[in-house]
Short mmCIF file of C-alpha atoms in Angstrom, two decimals:
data_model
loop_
_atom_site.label_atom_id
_atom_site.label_comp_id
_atom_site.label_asym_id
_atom_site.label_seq_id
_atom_site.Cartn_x
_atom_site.Cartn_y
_atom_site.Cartn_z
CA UNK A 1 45.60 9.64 44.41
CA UNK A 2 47.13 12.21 42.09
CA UNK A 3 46.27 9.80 39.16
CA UNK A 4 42.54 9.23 40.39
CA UNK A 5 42.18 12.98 39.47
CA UNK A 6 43.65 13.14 36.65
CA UNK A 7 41.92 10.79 35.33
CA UNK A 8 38.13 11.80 37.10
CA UNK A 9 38.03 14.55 34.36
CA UNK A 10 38.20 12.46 31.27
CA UNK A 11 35.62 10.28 32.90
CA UNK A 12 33.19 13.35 33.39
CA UNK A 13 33.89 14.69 29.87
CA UNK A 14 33.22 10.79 28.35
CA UNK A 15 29.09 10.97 30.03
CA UNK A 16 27.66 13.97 28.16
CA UNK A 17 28.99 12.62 24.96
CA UNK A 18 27.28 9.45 25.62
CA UNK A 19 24.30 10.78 26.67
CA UNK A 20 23.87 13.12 23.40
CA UNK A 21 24.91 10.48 21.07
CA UNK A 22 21.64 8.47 22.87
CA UNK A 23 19.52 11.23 22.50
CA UNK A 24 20.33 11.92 18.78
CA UNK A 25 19.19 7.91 18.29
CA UNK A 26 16.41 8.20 20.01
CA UNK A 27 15.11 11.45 18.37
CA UNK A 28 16.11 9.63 15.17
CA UNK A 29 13.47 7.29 15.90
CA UNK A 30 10.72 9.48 17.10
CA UNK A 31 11.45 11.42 13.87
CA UNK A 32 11.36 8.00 11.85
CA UNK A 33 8.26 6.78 13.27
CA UNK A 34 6.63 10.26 13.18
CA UNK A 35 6.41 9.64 9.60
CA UNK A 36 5.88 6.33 9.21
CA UNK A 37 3.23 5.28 11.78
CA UNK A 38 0.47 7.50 10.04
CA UNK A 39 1.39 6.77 6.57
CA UNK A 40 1.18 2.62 7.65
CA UNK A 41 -2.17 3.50 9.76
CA UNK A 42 -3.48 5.62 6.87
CA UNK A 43 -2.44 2.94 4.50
CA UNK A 44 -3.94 0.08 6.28
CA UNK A 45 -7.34 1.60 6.68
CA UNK A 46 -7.25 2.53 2.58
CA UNK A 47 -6.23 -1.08 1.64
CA UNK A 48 -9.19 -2.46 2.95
CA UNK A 49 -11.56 -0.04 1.08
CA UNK A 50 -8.90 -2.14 -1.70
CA UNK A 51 -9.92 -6.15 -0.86
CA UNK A 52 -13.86 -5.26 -1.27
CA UNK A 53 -13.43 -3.60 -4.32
CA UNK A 54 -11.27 -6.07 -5.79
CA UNK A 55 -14.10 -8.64 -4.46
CA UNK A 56 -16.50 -6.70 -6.20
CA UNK A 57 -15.55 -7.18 -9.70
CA UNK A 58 -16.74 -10.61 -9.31
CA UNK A 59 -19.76 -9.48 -7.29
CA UNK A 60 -18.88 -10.52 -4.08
CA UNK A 61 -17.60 -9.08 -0.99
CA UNK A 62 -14.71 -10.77 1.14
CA UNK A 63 -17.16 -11.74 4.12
CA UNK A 64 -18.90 -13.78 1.26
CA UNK A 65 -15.55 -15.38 0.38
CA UNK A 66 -14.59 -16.60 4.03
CA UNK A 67 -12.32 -13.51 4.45
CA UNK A 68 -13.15 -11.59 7.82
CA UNK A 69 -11.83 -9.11 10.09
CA UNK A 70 -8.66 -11.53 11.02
CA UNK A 71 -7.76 -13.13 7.69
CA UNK A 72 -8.08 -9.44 6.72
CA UNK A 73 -5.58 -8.20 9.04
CA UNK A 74 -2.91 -10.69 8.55
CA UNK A 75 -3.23 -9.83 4.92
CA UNK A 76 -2.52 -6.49 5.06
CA UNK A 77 -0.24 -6.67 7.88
CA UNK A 78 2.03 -8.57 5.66
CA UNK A 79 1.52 -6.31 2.85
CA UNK A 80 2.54 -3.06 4.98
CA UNK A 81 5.73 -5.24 6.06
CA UNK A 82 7.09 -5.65 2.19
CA UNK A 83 5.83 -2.25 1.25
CA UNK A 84 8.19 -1.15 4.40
CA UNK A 85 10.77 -3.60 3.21
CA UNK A 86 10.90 -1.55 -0.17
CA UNK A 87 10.38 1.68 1.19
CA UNK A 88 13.43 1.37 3.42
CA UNK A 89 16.12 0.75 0.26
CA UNK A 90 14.32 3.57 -1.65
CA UNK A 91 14.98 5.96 1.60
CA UNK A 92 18.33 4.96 1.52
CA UNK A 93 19.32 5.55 -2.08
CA UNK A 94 17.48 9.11 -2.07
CA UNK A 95 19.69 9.90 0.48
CA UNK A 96 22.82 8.22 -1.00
CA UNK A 97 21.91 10.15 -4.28
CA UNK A 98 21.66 13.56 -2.07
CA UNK A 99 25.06 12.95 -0.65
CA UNK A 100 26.44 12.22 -3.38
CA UNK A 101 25.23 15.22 -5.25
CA UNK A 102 26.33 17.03 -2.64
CA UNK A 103 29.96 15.62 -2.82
CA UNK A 104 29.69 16.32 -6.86
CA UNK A 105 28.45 20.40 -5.56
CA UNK A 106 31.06 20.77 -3.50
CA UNK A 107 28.59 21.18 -0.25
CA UNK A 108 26.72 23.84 -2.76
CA UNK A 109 23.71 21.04 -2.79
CA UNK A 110 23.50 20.93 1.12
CA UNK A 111 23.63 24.87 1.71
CA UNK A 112 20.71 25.29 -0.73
CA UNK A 113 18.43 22.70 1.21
CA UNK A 114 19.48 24.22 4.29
CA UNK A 115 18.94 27.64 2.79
CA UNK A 116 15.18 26.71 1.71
CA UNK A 117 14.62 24.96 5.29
CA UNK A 118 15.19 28.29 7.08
CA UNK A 119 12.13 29.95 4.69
CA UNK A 120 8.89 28.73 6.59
CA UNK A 121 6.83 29.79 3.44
CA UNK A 122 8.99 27.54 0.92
CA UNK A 123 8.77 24.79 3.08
CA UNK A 124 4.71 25.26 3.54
CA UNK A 125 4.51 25.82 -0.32
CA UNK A 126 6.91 22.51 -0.84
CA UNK A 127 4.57 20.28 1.94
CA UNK A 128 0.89 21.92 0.45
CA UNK A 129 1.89 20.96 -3.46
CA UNK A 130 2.92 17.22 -1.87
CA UNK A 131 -0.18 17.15 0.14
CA UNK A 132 -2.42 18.40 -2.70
CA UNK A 133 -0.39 15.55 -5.25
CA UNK A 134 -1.65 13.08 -2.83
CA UNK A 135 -5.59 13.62 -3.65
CA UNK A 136 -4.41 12.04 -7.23
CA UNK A 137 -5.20 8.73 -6.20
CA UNK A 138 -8.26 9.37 -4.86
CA UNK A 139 -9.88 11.84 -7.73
CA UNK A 140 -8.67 8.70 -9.58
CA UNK A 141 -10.88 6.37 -7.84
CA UNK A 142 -14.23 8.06 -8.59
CA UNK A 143 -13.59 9.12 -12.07
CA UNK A 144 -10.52 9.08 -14.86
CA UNK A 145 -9.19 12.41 -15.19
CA UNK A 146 -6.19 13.65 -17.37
CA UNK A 147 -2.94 14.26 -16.41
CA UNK A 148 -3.22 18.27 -16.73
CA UNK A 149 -6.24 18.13 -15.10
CA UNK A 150 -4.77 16.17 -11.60
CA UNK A 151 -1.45 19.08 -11.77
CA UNK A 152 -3.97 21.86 -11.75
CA UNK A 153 -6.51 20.27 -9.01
CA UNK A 154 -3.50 19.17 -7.13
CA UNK A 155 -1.51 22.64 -7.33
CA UNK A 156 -4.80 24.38 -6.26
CA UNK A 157 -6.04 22.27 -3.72
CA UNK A 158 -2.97 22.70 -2.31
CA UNK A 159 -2.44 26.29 -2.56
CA UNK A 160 -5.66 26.74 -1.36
CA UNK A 161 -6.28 24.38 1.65
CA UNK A 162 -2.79 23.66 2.71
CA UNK A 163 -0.65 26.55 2.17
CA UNK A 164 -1.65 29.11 5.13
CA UNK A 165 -1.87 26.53 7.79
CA UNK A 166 1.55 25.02 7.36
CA UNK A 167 2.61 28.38 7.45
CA UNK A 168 1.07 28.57 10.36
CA UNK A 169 1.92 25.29 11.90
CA UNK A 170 6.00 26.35 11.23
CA UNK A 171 5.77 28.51 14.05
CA UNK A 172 5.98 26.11 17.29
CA UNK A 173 7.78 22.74 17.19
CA UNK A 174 4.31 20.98 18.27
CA UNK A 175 2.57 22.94 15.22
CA UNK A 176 5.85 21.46 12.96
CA UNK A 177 5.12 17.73 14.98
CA UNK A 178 1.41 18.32 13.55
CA UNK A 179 2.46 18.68 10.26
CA UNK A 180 4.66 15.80 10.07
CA UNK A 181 1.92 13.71 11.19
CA UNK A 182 -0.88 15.28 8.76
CA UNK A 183 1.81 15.06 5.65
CA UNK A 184 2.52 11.18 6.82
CA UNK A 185 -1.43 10.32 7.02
CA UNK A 186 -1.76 11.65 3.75
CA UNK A 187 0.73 10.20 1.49
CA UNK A 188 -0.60 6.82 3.33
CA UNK A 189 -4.16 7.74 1.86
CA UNK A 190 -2.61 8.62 -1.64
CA UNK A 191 -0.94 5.49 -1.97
CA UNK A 192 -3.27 3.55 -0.43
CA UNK A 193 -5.95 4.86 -2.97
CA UNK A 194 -3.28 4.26 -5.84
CA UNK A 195 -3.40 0.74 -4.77
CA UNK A 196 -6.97 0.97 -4.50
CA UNK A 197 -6.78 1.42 -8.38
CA UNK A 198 -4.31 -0.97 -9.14
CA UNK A 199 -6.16 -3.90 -7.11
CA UNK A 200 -9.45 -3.02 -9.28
CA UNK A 201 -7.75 -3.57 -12.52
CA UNK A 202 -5.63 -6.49 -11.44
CA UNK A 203 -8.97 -8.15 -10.35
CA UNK A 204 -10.25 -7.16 -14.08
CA UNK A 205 -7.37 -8.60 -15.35
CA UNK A 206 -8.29 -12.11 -13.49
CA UNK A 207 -11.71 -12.02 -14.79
CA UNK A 208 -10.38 -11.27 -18.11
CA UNK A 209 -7.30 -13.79 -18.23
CA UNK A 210 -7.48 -16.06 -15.51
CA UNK A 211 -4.41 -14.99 -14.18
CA UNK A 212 -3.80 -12.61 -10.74
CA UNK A 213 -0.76 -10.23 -10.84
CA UNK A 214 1.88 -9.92 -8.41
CA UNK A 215 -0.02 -7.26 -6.36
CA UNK A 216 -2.92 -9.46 -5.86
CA UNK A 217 -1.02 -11.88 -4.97
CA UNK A 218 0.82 -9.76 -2.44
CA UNK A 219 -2.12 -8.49 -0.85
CA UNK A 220 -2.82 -12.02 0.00
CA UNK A 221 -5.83 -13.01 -3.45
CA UNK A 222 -5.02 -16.40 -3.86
CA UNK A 223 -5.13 -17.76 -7.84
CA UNK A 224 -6.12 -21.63 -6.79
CA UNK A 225 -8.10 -23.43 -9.16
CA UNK A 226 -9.61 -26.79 -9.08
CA UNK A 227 -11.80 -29.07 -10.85
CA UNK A 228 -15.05 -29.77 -8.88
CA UNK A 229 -16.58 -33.69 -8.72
CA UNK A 230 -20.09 -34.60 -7.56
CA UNK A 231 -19.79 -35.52 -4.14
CA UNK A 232 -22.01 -38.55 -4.65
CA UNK A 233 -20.95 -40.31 -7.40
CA UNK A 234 -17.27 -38.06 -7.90
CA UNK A 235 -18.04 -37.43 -11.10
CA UNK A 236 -16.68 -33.87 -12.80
CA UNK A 237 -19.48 -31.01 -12.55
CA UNK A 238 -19.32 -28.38 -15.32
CA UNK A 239 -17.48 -30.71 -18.28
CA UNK A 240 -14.69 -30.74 -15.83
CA UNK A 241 -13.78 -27.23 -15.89
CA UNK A 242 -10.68 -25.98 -14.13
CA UNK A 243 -12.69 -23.32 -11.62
CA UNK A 244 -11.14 -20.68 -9.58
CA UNK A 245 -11.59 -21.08 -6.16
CA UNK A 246 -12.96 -17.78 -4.74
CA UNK A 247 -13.60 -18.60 -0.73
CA UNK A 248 -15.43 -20.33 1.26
CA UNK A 249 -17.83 -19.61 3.72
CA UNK A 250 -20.80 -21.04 5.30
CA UNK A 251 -20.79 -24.25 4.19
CA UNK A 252 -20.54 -22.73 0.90
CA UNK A 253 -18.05 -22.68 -2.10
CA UNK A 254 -17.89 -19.31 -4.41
CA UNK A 255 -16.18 -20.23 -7.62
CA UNK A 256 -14.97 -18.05 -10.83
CA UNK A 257 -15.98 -20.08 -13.89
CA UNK A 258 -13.44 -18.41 -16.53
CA UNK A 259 -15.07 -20.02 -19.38
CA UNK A 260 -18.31 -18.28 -18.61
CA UNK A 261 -16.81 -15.23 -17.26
CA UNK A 262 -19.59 -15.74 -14.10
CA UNK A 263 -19.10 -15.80 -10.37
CA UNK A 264 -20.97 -19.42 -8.39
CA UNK A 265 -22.16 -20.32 -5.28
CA UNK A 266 -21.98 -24.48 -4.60
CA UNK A 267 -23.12 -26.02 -1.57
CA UNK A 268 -19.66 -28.11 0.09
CA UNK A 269 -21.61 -31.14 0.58
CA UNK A 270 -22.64 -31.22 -3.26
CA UNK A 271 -19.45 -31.14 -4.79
CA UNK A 272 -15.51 -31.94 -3.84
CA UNK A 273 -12.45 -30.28 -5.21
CA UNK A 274 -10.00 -32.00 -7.21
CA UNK A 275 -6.57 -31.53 -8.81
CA UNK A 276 -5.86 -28.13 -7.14
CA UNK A 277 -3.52 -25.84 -8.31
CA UNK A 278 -1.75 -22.31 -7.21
CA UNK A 279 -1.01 -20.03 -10.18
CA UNK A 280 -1.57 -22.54 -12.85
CA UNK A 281 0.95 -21.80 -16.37
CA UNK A 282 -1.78 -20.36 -18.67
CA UNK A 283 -0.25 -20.71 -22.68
CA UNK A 284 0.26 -17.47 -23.98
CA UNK A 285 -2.65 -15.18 -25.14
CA UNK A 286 -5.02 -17.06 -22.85
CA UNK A 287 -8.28 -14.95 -22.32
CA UNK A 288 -11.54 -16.30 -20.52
CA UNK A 289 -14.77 -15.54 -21.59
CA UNK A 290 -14.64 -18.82 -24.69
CA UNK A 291 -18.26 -20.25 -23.64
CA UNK A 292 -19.90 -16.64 -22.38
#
């Protein structure tokens, strides 16, 4: 009996710790997907803006090309999963590199970050220059603006629009929730607008060469090219032209002739594809454009 109570103590001491070290996991998480839920949701509804401009430069839209609301989704779906898959090893190095650097400091590292965390109006100033950096993308996307230019829109847009309200927002942990969640949709908008850019130009680059990039390909643009044969007599159409196969949709085929740098519509039952191929080898210093 003696040793039932001395032992009831350790038992009692053994919960709490248990129960904090769940709580810390889970608050880990909420913290985790505090951040990442709006930058994904922000980023997912940015990407799309993406696919029908990168459809555009051949003057189409993805609808036209047999690409709707589902195709669409699993798309970008899978790109959100490697962008998350990339982000997660870049997380973890910026923190390796912080602990190290704090190691090399001798803990002088850590007791200035914690020193600037306890200064509400450093840590609005630090979030309102991040949030204002984030417009870069999009200022990007309606016009090409110098370098200087983007710091000095970016350092007063954020100054001016951020600044006070995070300031504000330090004040009550639901006010400091709010702000995690505004910073997170943002920096999902800004990078969803930098790939905005970067799908535009690729797309250029396919009219141009022939060949998609590895973002296009990631974001699900598939480089397929085929030679197209009457469907009567299955003879070649167009001197037997490799094509690029853009879609499909309503019995309808929307090709990419390279050679003539010009976007076609051919009925399915007129013609039947041939020798297909993903990503064909192009020889170097391959351009399109040789019969436009």
């Amino acid at each position: 009996m003696a040793e039932h109570n001395s032992n009831s103590p350790a038992v009692d001491n053994a919960a709490p710790v248990e129960s904090e070290s769940g709580g810390s996991v889970i608050e880990l998480l909420e913290r985790i997907g505090s951040i990442v839920l709006p930058v994904g949701v922000a980023l997912y509804a940015v990407l799309y803006i993406g696919v029908e401009e990168m459809y555009a430069v051949f003057g189409i839209s993805p609808q036209q090309a047999g690409i709707d609301q589902s195709v669409l989704f699993g798309r970008l779906t899978g790109t959100l999963v490697l962008v998350l898959l990339l982000g997660i090893p870049l997380v973890g190095l910026v923190v390796g590199l912080g602990w190290l650097l704090d190691k090399v400091t001798l803990g002088m590292a850590g007791r200035v970050v914690r020193g600037v965390r306890e200064r509400p109006w450093v840590i609005a100033l630090v979030a309102a220059l991040w949030c204002g950096a984030t417009y870069w993308g999009f200022f990007n996307f309606f016009g090409d603006l110098d370098l200087t230019v983007m710091v000095v829109i970016a350092v007063v847009l954020g100054v001016l629009a951020f600044l006070i309200p995070f300031r504000l927002l330090r004040r009550k942990p639901v006010g400091r929730a709010g702000m995690k969640v505004l910073i997170g949709s943002l920096t999902g908008l800004g990078l969803g607008f930098v790939l905005i850019l970067q799908m535009a130009n690729g797309a250029v680059e396919v009219q141009e060469t022939g060949k998609a990039n590895l973002l296009l390909s990631t974001v699900g643009f598939q480089d397929q090219w085929a030679v197209l044969k009457n469907a009567d007599d299955d003879k070649p159409l167009y001197d037997g032209r490799w094509m690029m196969l853009l879609g499909e949709s309503e019995g309808t085929y929307l090709f990419y002739d390279c050679d003539k740098m010009a976007t076609m519509r051919i009925p399915m039952d007129h013609a039947n594809l041939s020798d297909l191929q993903l990503d064909p080898e192009r020889e170097k210093g391959f351009t399109c454009g040789s019969l436009a």
